[in-house]
Amino acid sequence: MKKKIAIIGAGIAGLTLGNFLQKDLNYDFIIYEKRERLNLDEGFGIQLAVNSVSILNQIGFKELNKSDFFNPKTLNFFSNQSEVCNLDLTQFNVGTEKYTTLKRSSLIKFLKDKLFSNVLRFNKTIEKIEHKKDKIQLKFTDGDVNEVDYLVVSDGVFSATKKVVENEKTKINFKGAFAARTTISKNNFKTPKKENISLIMCSNAHLVLYPVNEDEYNFVAILRNKANTSDGENRELLKKVLEQNNLNFLFNKDVSFWPIYISNKPTISKYKNIFYLGDALYTFLPTMAQGASQSIESADVLFKILEKDINDKQNIYFANRLERIKIINKRSKLNFFAFHLSNSFFVSIRNFILRQLIYNKKFIDNFLGRVFRK
């Protein structure tokens, strides 16, 4: 008899898992989404290293229209306005699996279009769950009821479903920083390095610019601000940083702000047939650009575990993810510290060390290769 799976959340993690389950005739699944529809207009960018591109290629990602993504070859590091060094991103590529940048909405559309339309349910929020022997009964706020063998929760950092399941508040920490994002037409971005990723390290901030397709650039700024202030105050902080780096033209764009949160620690459900994916499992700092990639990885790992006729699936899955989280978390926290140094002496030391390490193959393989390669 087919196993039934409910996936809560139609983000990158949930949609990726759905695409894998759709290929397996042993499962029936439904993806439940609280919104009325998926936002396919949002233009903010994401970065995908080879670890996630190789997974997506299994469901046809390599067939994506070439105008919808970009393969940057170099990451250029700047300290304020001076170039420090360059990282060759092609060293992590494997054949056709290349470091890729694109709009998040382009990836969501690709994943959605690969699914049968009847597996998506919108305007759905879980109100209550009940355990009946080896089954889980889901009761939704609109009165619908469904009984499944497995529940997969992938509804983001503020997972409402997690609170219902575990009967406790999700533990997350405000990191004392904000992200500012916007998109830019390539024609309006004057730089000799338009084909690369630019990372500009500033005092208590860092800026990242990269192409997401043939026509557009993504801009993101991570700004330290311990107070959970209004968008207006954050705009003034962003304006100051942009002026210091001759990027004033970006301030006139429609910039959106988000406070940065990080999970307290990854948690395993007290129920053996419930799994957490993506940000619902663990929310990373954005300083390794691995949020989307880890959502894709976790979906792939869970699918392979579900396929196997083994006991203790939940603990095997959690152990795998915990090891990966530890690796990425250490590097993300180090970057969050190093990118934002303000003392001129320590900045010069950082830049000197970065120039030495960026061409050290052993260091790069350990620090980045263990993350970027599957």
PDB file of N, CA and C in Angstrom, residues 2-60:
ATOM      1  N   LYS A   2       0.459   2.258  -0.764  1.00  0.00           N
ATOM      2  CA  LYS A   2       1.224   3.496  -0.847  1.00  0.00           C
ATOM      3  C   LYS A   2       1.239   4.232   0.481  1.00  0.00           C
ATOM      4  N   LYS A   3       2.399   4.826   0.795  1.00  0.00           N
ATOM      5  CA  LYS A   3       2.512   5.675   1.959  1.00  0.00           C
ATOM      6  C   LYS A   3       2.040   7.086   1.614  1.00  0.00           C
ATOM      7  N   LYS A   4       1.359   7.725   2.560  1.00  0.00           N
ATOM      8  CA  LYS A   4       0.853   9.077   2.350  1.00  0.00           C
ATOM      9  C   LYS A   4       1.713  10.075   3.116  1.00  0.00           C
ATOM     10  N   ILE A   5       2.068  11.162   2.423  1.00  0.00           N
ATOM     11  CA  ILE A   5       2.922  12.191   3.018  1.00  0.00           C
ATOM     12  C   ILE A   5       2.265  13.555   2.856  1.00  0.00           C
ATOM     13  N   ALA A   6       2.247  14.325   3.926  1.00  0.00           N
ATOM     14  CA  ALA A   6       1.802  15.717   3.874  1.00  0.00           C
ATOM     15  C   ALA A   6       3.029  16.600   4.023  1.00  0.00           C
ATOM     16  N   ILE A   7       3.214  17.537   3.088  1.00  0.00           N
ATOM     17  CA  ILE A   7       4.312  18.508   3.145  1.00  0.00           C
ATOM     18  C   ILE A   7       3.698  19.868   3.449  1.00  0.00           C
ATOM     19  N   ILE A   8       4.145  20.493   4.519  1.00  0.00           N
ATOM     20  CA  ILE A   8       3.609  21.800   4.901  1.00  0.00           C
ATOM     21  C   ILE A   8       4.597  22.874   4.481  1.00  0.00           C
ATOM     22  N   GLY A   9       4.213  23.695   3.512  1.00  0.00           N
ATOM     23  CA  GLY A   9       5.081  24.763   3.024  1.00  0.00           C
ATOM     24  C   GLY A   9       5.555  24.524   1.607  1.00  0.00           C
ATOM     25  N   ALA A  10       5.171  25.423   0.685  1.00  0.00           N
ATOM     26  CA  ALA A  10       5.557  25.294  -0.720  1.00  0.00           C
ATOM     27  C   ALA A  10       6.713  26.229  -1.043  1.00  0.00           C
ATOM     28  N   GLY A  11       7.775  26.134  -0.224  1.00  0.00           N
ATOM     29  CA  GLY A  11       9.005  26.858  -0.515  1.00  0.00           C
ATOM     30  C   GLY A  11       9.965  25.943  -1.263  1.00  0.00           C
ATOM     31  N   ILE A  12      11.235  26.302  -1.273  1.00  0.00           N
ATOM     32  CA  ILE A  12      12.225  25.528  -2.023  1.00  0.00           C
ATOM     33  C   ILE A  12      12.317  24.104  -1.505  1.00  0.00           C
ATOM     34  N   ALA A  13      12.373  23.931  -0.175  1.00  0.00           N
ATOM     35  CA  ALA A  13      12.509  22.590   0.408  1.00  0.00           C
ATOM     36  C   ALA A  13      11.308  21.715   0.095  1.00  0.00           C
ATOM     37  N   GLY A  14      10.103  22.223   0.360  1.00  0.00           N
ATOM     38  CA  GLY A  14       8.898  21.434   0.140  1.00  0.00           C
ATOM     39  C   GLY A  14       8.676  21.068  -1.309  1.00  0.00           C
ATOM     40  N   LEU A  15       8.906  22.019  -2.223  1.00  0.00           N
ATOM     41  CA  LEU A  15       8.712  21.757  -3.649  1.00  0.00           C
ATOM     42  C   LEU A  15       9.761  20.790  -4.193  1.00  0.00           C
ATOM     43  N   THR A  16      11.008  20.897  -3.693  1.00  0.00           N
ATOM     44  CA  THR A  16      12.044  19.961  -4.132  1.00  0.00           C
ATOM     45  C   THR A  16      11.694  18.544  -3.705  1.00  0.00           C
ATOM     46  N   LEU A  17      11.293  18.364  -2.451  1.00  0.00           N
ATOM     47  CA  LEU A  17      10.897  17.039  -1.985  1.00  0.00           C
ATOM     48  C   LEU A  17       9.722  16.513  -2.798  1.00  0.00           C
ATOM     49  N   GLY A  18       8.753  17.368  -3.090  1.00  0.00           N
ATOM     50  CA  GLY A  18       7.616  16.954  -3.900  1.00  0.00           C
ATOM     51  C   GLY A  18       8.023  16.436  -5.262  1.00  0.00           C
ATOM     52  N   ASN A  19       9.002  17.079  -5.878  1.00  0.00           N
ATOM     53  CA  ASN A  19       9.477  16.627  -7.186  1.00  0.00           C
ATOM     54  C   ASN A  19      10.105  15.241  -7.125  1.00  0.00           C
ATOM     55  N   PHE A  20      10.815  14.944  -6.050  1.00  0.00           N
ATOM     56  CA  PHE A  20      11.384  13.606  -5.904  1.00  0.00           C
ATOM     57  C   PHE A  20      10.303  12.573  -5.614  1.00  0.00           C
ATOM     58  N   LEU A  21       9.370  12.902  -4.741  1.00  0.00           N
ATOM     59  CA  LEU A  21       8.301  11.955  -4.396  1.00  0.00           C
ATOM     60  C   LEU A  21       7.424  11.646  -5.607  1.00  0.00           C
ATOM     61  N   GLN A  22       7.279  12.624  -6.501  1.00  0.00           N
ATOM     62  CA  GLN A  22       6.446  12.427  -7.682  1.00  0.00           C
ATOM     63  C   GLN A  22       6.998  11.333  -8.591  1.00  0.00           C
ATOM     64  N   LYS A  23       8.308  11.089  -8.511  1.00  0.00           N
ATOM     65  CA  LYS A  23       8.938  10.054  -9.339  1.00  0.00           C
ATOM     66  C   LYS A  23       8.812   8.663  -8.727  1.00  0.00           C
ATOM     67  N   ASP A  24       8.359   8.595  -7.470  1.00  0.00           N
ATOM     68  CA  ASP A  24       8.295   7.322  -6.751  1.00  0.00           C
ATOM     69  C   ASP A  24       6.835   6.901  -6.594  1.00  0.00           C
ATOM     70  N   LEU A  25       6.460   5.788  -7.200  1.00  0.00           N
ATOM     71  CA  LEU A  25       5.069   5.335  -7.183  1.00  0.00           C
ATOM     72  C   LEU A  25       4.648   4.773  -5.829  1.00  0.00           C
ATOM     73  N   ASN A  26       5.586   4.701  -4.895  1.00  0.00           N
ATOM     74  CA  ASN A  26       5.248   4.175  -3.574  1.00  0.00           C
ATOM     75  C   ASN A  26       4.653   5.233  -2.653  1.00  0.00           C
ATOM     76  N   TYR A  27       4.566   6.472  -3.141  1.00  0.00           N
ATOM     77  CA  TYR A  27       4.086   7.555  -2.278  1.00  0.00           C
ATOM     78  C   TYR A  27       2.972   8.361  -2.935  1.00  0.00           C
ATOM     79  N   ASP A  28       2.011   8.762  -2.113  1.00  0.00           N
ATOM     80  CA  ASP A  28       1.052   9.803  -2.447  1.00  0.00           C
ATOM     81  C   ASP A  28       1.362  10.982  -1.544  1.00  0.00           C
ATOM     82  N   PHE A  29       1.381  12.166  -2.097  1.00  0.00           N
ATOM     83  CA  PHE A  29       1.710  13.323  -1.265  1.00  0.00           C
ATOM     84  C   PHE A  29       0.893  14.535  -1.680  1.00  0.00           C
ATOM     85  N   ILE A  30       0.732  15.447  -0.736  1.00  0.00           N
ATOM     86  CA  ILE A  30       0.097  16.739  -0.984  1.00  0.00           C
ATOM     87  C   ILE A  30       0.956  17.808  -0.314  1.00  0.00           C
ATOM     88  N   ILE A  31       1.152  18.929  -1.014  1.00  0.00           N
ATOM     89  CA  ILE A  31       1.869  20.066  -0.458  1.00  0.00           C
ATOM     90  C   ILE A  31       0.841  21.125  -0.056  1.00  0.00           C
ATOM     91  N   TYR A  32       0.840  21.475   1.209  1.00  0.00           N
ATOM     92  CA  TYR A  32      -0.094  22.466   1.736  1.00  0.00           C
ATOM     93  C   TYR A  32       0.627  23.795   1.935  1.00  0.00           C
ATOM     94  N   GLU A  33       0.014  24.877   1.456  1.00  0.00           N
ATOM     95  CA  GLU A  33       0.612  26.205   1.542  1.00  0.00           C
ATOM     96  C   GLU A  33      -0.416  27.179   2.130  1.00  0.00           C
ATOM     97  N   LYS A  34       0.016  27.977   3.114  1.00  0.00           N
ATOM     98  CA  LYS A  34      -0.911  28.887   3.786  1.00  0.00           C
ATOM     99  C   LYS A  34      -1.295  30.095   2.922  1.00  0.00           C
ATOM    100  N   ARG A  35      -0.433  30.456   1.946  1.00  0.00           N
ATOM    101  CA  ARG A  35      -0.737  31.608   1.094  1.00  0.00           C
ATOM    102  C   ARG A  35      -1.758  31.258   0.013  1.00  0.00           C
ATOM    103  N   GLU A  36      -2.305  32.284  -0.624  1.00  0.00           N
ATOM    104  CA  GLU A  36      -3.285  32.077  -1.688  1.00  0.00           C
ATOM    105  C   GLU A  36      -2.632  31.582  -2.970  1.00  0.00           C
ATOM    106  N   ARG A  37      -1.365  31.920  -3.154  1.00  0.00           N
ATOM    107  CA  ARG A  37      -0.632  31.529  -4.348  1.00  0.00           C
ATOM    108  C   ARG A  37       0.857  31.672  -4.079  1.00  0.00           C
ATOM    109  N   LEU A  38       1.671  31.138  -4.968  1.00  0.00           N
ATOM    110  CA  LEU A  38       3.125  31.307  -4.866  1.00  0.00           C
ATOM    111  C   LEU A  38       3.514  32.637  -5.498  1.00  0.00           C
ATOM    112  N   ASN A  39       4.420  33.348  -4.863  1.00  0.00           N
ATOM    113  CA  ASN A  39       4.876  34.632  -5.380  1.00  0.00           C
ATOM    114  C   ASN A  39       5.953  34.403  -6.434  1.00  0.00           C
ATOM    115  N   LEU A  40       5.578  34.526  -7.698  1.00  0.00           N
ATOM    116  CA  LEU A  40       6.513  34.311  -8.798  1.00  0.00           C
ATOM    117  C   LEU A  40       6.994  35.632  -9.397  1.00  0.00           C
ATOM    118  N   ASP A  41       6.681  36.744  -8.721  1.00  0.00           N
ATOM    119  CA  ASP A  41       7.094  38.064  -9.203  1.00  0.00           C
ATOM    120  C   ASP A  41       8.307  38.597  -8.458  1.00  0.00           C
ATOM    121  N   GLU A  42       8.530  38.093  -7.241  1.00  0.00           N
ATOM    122  CA  GLU A  42       9.645  38.561  -6.412  1.00  0.00           C
ATOM    123  C   GLU A  42      10.967  38.304  -7.124  1.00  0.00           C
ATOM    124  N   GLY A  43      11.832  39.324  -7.144  1.00  0.00           N
ATOM    125  CA  GLY A  43      13.028  39.226  -7.984  1.00  0.00           C
ATOM    126  C   GLY A  43      14.336  39.019  -7.269  1.00  0.00           C
ATOM    127  N   PHE A  44      14.313  38.778  -5.951  1.00  0.00           N
ATOM    128  CA  PHE A  44      15.565  38.675  -5.210  1.00  0.00           C
ATOM    129  C   PHE A  44      16.339  37.423  -5.583  1.00  0.00           C
ATOM    130  N   GLY A  45      17.662  37.519  -5.495  1.00  0.00           N
ATOM    131  CA  GLY A  45      18.518  36.447  -5.984  1.00  0.00           C
ATOM    132  C   GLY A  45      18.902  35.436  -4.925  1.00  0.00           C
ATOM    133  N   ILE A  46      19.332  34.269  -5.389  1.00  0.00           N
ATOM    134  CA  ILE A  46      19.914  33.232  -4.545  1.00  0.00           C
ATOM    135  C   ILE A  46      21.135  32.666  -5.261  1.00  0.00           C
ATOM    136  N   GLN A  47      22.025  32.069  -4.466  1.00  0.00           N
ATOM    137  CA  GLN A  47      23.206  31.413  -5.016  1.00  0.00           C
ATOM    138  C   GLN A  47      23.112  29.921  -4.762  1.00  0.00           C
ATOM    139  N   LEU A  48      23.445  29.131  -5.786  1.00  0.00           N
ATOM    140  CA  LEU A  48      23.421  27.672  -5.684  1.00  0.00           C
ATOM    141  C   LEU A  48      24.798  27.130  -6.043  1.00  0.00           C
ATOM    142  N   ALA A  49      25.436  26.502  -5.087  1.00  0.00           N
ATOM    143  CA  ALA A  49      26.716  25.852  -5.364  1.00  0.00           C
ATOM    144  C   ALA A  49      26.446  24.462  -5.951  1.00  0.00           C
ATOM    145  N   VAL A  50      27.516  23.780  -6.321  1.00  0.00           N
ATOM    146  CA  VAL A  50      27.391  22.495  -7.016  1.00  0.00           C
ATOM    147  C   VAL A  50      26.652  21.459  -6.166  1.00  0.00           C
ATOM    148  N   ASN A  51      26.761  21.567  -4.826  1.00  0.00           N
ATOM    149  CA  ASN A  51      26.073  20.610  -3.961  1.00  0.00           C
ATOM    150  C   ASN A  51      24.572  20.580  -4.205  1.00  0.00           C
ATOM    151  N   SER A  52      23.977  21.708  -4.555  1.00  0.00           N
ATOM    152  CA  SER A  52      22.528  21.733  -4.814  1.00  0.00           C
ATOM    153  C   SER A  52      22.195  21.635  -6.302  1.00  0.00           C
ATOM    154  N   VAL A  53      23.047  22.184  -7.156  1.00  0.00           N
ATOM    155  CA  VAL A  53      22.791  22.097  -8.599  1.00  0.00           C
ATOM    156  C   VAL A  53      22.779  20.637  -9.058  1.00  0.00           C
ATOM    157  N   SER A  54      23.693  19.816  -8.513  1.00  0.00           N
ATOM    158  CA  SER A  54      23.735  18.399  -8.897  1.00  0.00           C
ATOM    159  C   SER A  54      22.451  17.680  -8.511  1.00  0.00           C
ATOM    160  N   ILE A  55      21.838  18.095  -7.403  1.00  0.00           N
ATOM    161  CA  ILE A  55      20.563  17.505  -6.969  1.00  0.00           C
ATOM    162  C   ILE A  55      19.433  17.951  -7.894  1.00  0.00           C
ATOM    163  N   LEU A  56      19.381  19.254  -8.180  1.00  0.00           N
ATOM    164  CA  LEU A  56      18.322  19.785  -9.038  1.00  0.00           C
ATOM    165  C   LEU A  56      18.404  19.225 -10.456  1.00  0.00           C
ATOM    166  N   ASN A  57      19.610  18.919 -10.907  1.00  0.00           N
ATOM    167  CA  ASN A  57      19.753  18.362 -12.256  1.00  0.00           C
ATOM    168  C   ASN A  57      19.046  17.020 -12.399  1.00  0.00           C
ATOM    169  N   GLN A  58      18.829  16.323 -11.285  1.00  0.00           N
ATOM    170  CA  GLN A  58      18.109  15.044 -11.322  1.00  0.00           C
ATOM    171  C   GLN A  58      16.638  15.230 -11.683  1.00  0.00           C
ATOM    172  N   ILE A  59      16.134  16.462 -11.526  1.00  0.00           N
ATOM    173  CA  ILE A  59      14.737  16.727 -11.894  1.00  0.00           C
ATOM    174  C   ILE A  59      14.651  17.741 -13.036  1.00  0.00           C
ATOM    175  N   GLY A  60      15.740  17.862 -13.826  1.00  0.00           N
ATOM    176  CA  GLY A  60      15.682  18.634 -15.064  1.00  0.00           C
ATOM    177  C   GLY A  60      16.129  20.070 -14.992  1.00  0.00           C
TER     178      GLY A  60
END
